[in-house]
Coordinates of C-alpha atoms in Angstrom, one line a residue:
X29 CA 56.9 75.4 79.5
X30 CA 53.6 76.3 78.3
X31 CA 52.5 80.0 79.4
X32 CA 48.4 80.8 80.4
X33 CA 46.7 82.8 78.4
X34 CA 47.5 86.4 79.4
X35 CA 45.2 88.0 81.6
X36 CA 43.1 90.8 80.2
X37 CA 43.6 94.3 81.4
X38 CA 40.4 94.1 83.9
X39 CA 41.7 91.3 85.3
X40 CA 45.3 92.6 85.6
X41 CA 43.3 95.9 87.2
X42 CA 41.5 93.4 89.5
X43 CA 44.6 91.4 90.8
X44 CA 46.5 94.9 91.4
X45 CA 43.7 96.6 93.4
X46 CA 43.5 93.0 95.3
X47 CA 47.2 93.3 96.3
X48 CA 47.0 97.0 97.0
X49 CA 44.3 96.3 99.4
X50 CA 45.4 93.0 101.1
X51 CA 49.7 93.2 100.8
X52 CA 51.3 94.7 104.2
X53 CA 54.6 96.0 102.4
X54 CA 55.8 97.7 99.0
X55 CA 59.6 97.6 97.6
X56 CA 60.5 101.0 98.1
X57 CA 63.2 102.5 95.0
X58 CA 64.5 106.0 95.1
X59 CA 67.2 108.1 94.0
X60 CA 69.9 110.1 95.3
X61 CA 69.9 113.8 94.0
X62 CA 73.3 112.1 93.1
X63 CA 71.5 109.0 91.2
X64 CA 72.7 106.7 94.0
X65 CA 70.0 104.2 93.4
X66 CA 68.3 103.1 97.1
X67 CA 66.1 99.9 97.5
X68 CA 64.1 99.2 100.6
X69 CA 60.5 97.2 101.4
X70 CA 57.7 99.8 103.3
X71 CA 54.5 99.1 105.0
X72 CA 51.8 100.7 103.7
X73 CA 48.3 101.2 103.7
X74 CA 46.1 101.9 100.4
X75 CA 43.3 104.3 100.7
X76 CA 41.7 103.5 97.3
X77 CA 43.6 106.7 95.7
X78 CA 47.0 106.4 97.4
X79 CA 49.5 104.6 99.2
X80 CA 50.7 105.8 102.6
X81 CA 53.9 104.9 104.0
X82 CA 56.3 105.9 106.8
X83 CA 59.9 106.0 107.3
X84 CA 62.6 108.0 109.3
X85 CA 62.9 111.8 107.5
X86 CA 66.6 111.1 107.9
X87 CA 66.9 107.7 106.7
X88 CA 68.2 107.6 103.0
X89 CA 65.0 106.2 101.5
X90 CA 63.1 109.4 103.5
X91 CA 65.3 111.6 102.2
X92 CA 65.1 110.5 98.7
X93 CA 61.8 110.4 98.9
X94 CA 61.4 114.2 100.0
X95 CA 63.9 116.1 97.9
X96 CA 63.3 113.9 94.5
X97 CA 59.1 113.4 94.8
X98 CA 59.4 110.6 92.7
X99 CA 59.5 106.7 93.6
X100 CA 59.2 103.0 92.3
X101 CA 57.1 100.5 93.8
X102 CA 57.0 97.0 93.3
X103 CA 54.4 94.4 94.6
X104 CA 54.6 90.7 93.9
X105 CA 57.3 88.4 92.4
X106 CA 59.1 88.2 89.8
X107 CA 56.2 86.4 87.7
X108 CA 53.0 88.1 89.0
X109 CA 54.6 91.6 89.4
X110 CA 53.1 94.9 89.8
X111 CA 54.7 98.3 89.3
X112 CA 53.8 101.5 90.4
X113 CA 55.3 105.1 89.3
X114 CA 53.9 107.6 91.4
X115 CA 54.4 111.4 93.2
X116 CA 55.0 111.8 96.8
X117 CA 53.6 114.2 99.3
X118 CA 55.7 114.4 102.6
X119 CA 53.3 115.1 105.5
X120 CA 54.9 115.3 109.2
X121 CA 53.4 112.6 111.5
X122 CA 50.9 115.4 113.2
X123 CA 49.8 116.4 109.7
X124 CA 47.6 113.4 109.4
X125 CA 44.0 112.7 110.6
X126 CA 44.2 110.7 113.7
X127 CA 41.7 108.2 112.3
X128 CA 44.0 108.1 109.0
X129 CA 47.4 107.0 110.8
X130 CA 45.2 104.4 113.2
X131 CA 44.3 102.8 110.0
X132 CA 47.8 102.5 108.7
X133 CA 49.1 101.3 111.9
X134 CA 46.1 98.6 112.2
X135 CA 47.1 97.9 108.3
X136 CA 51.3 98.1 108.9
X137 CA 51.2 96.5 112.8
X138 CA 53.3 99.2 112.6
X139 CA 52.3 102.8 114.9
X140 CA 55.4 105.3 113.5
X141 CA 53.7 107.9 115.8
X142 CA 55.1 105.7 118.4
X143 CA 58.1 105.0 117.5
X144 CA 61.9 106.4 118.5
X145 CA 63.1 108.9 115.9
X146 CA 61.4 111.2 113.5
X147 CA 59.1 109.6 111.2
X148 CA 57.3 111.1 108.0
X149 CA 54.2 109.8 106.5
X150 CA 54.9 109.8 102.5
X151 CA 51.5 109.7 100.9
X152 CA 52.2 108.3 96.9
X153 CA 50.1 108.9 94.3
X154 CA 50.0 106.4 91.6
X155 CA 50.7 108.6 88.0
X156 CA 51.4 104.3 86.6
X157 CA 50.5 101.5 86.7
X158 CA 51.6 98.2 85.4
X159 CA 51.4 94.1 85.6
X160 CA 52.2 91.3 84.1
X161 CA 53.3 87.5 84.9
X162 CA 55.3 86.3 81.9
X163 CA 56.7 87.7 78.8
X164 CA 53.1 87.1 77.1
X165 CA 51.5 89.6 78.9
X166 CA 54.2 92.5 78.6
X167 CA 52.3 93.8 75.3
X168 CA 49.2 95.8 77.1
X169 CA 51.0 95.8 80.6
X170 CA 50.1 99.4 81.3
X171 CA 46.7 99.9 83.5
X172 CA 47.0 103.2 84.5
X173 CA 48.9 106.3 82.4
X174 CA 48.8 109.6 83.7
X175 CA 46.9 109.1 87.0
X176 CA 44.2 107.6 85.1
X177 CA 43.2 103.8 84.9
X178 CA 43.1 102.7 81.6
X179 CA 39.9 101.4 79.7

């Protein structure tokens, strides 16, 4: 099989922002305080800056994501994948601008202000970034280090 040319990291940036902007839901990965690893797909909604998502505070995935801070995301397949490393800010559902959580929900299809149960809004800040399709675009994969896009 012959591979494309790699795309170059504007391109990469470009196809990333697209999906962050236009994809409904995020593979969620966390971690146990105990390491116990924890997989799960999200909605979200990209703001331009960060991702907001919403899950039950009491669901493992919630819990995770409020005691360790940290998560994984992954958009895409296996051959056009991109991965995100960011922080996480846990805001109770009230905590958010009304206009803010209508967007999500008109994003999502998904209103966790109306749901059963008690939701949190995560709000994740990308600290990396990286994409690549094949194994020719793994050198340069990073677009953002650090919270900062990369030249």
């Amino acid at each position: 099989m012959t591979l494309p040319a790699p795309r170059s990291r504007a391109e990469r940036r470009r196809d990333t922002e697209h999906r962050l902007s236009h994809d409904v839901d995020v593979w969620v990965a966390t971690a146990s305080p105990d390491g116990v690893p924890h997989l799960v797909p999200l909605s979200f909604d990209w703001d331009g800056e960060a991702l907001l998502a919403a899950t039950p505070a009491d669901s493992p995935t919630g819990r995770n994501l409020a005691v360790g801070r940290t998560v994984r995301l992954a958009l895409g397949g296996t051959r056009d994948v991109s991965v995100i490393d960011g922080t996480v800010e846990v805001l109770d559902l009230d905590a958010l601008p009304a206009e803010r959580a209508d967007r999500f929900a008109a994003q999502a299809g998904f209103d966790p202000r109306e749901a059963a149960g008690a939701y949190r809004w995560f709000r994740i800040t990308p600290r990396r970034v990286q994409a690549w399709r094949e194994v020719n675009e793994l050198p340069g994969r990073d677009l953002m280090r650090d919270g900062r896009w990369l030249p």
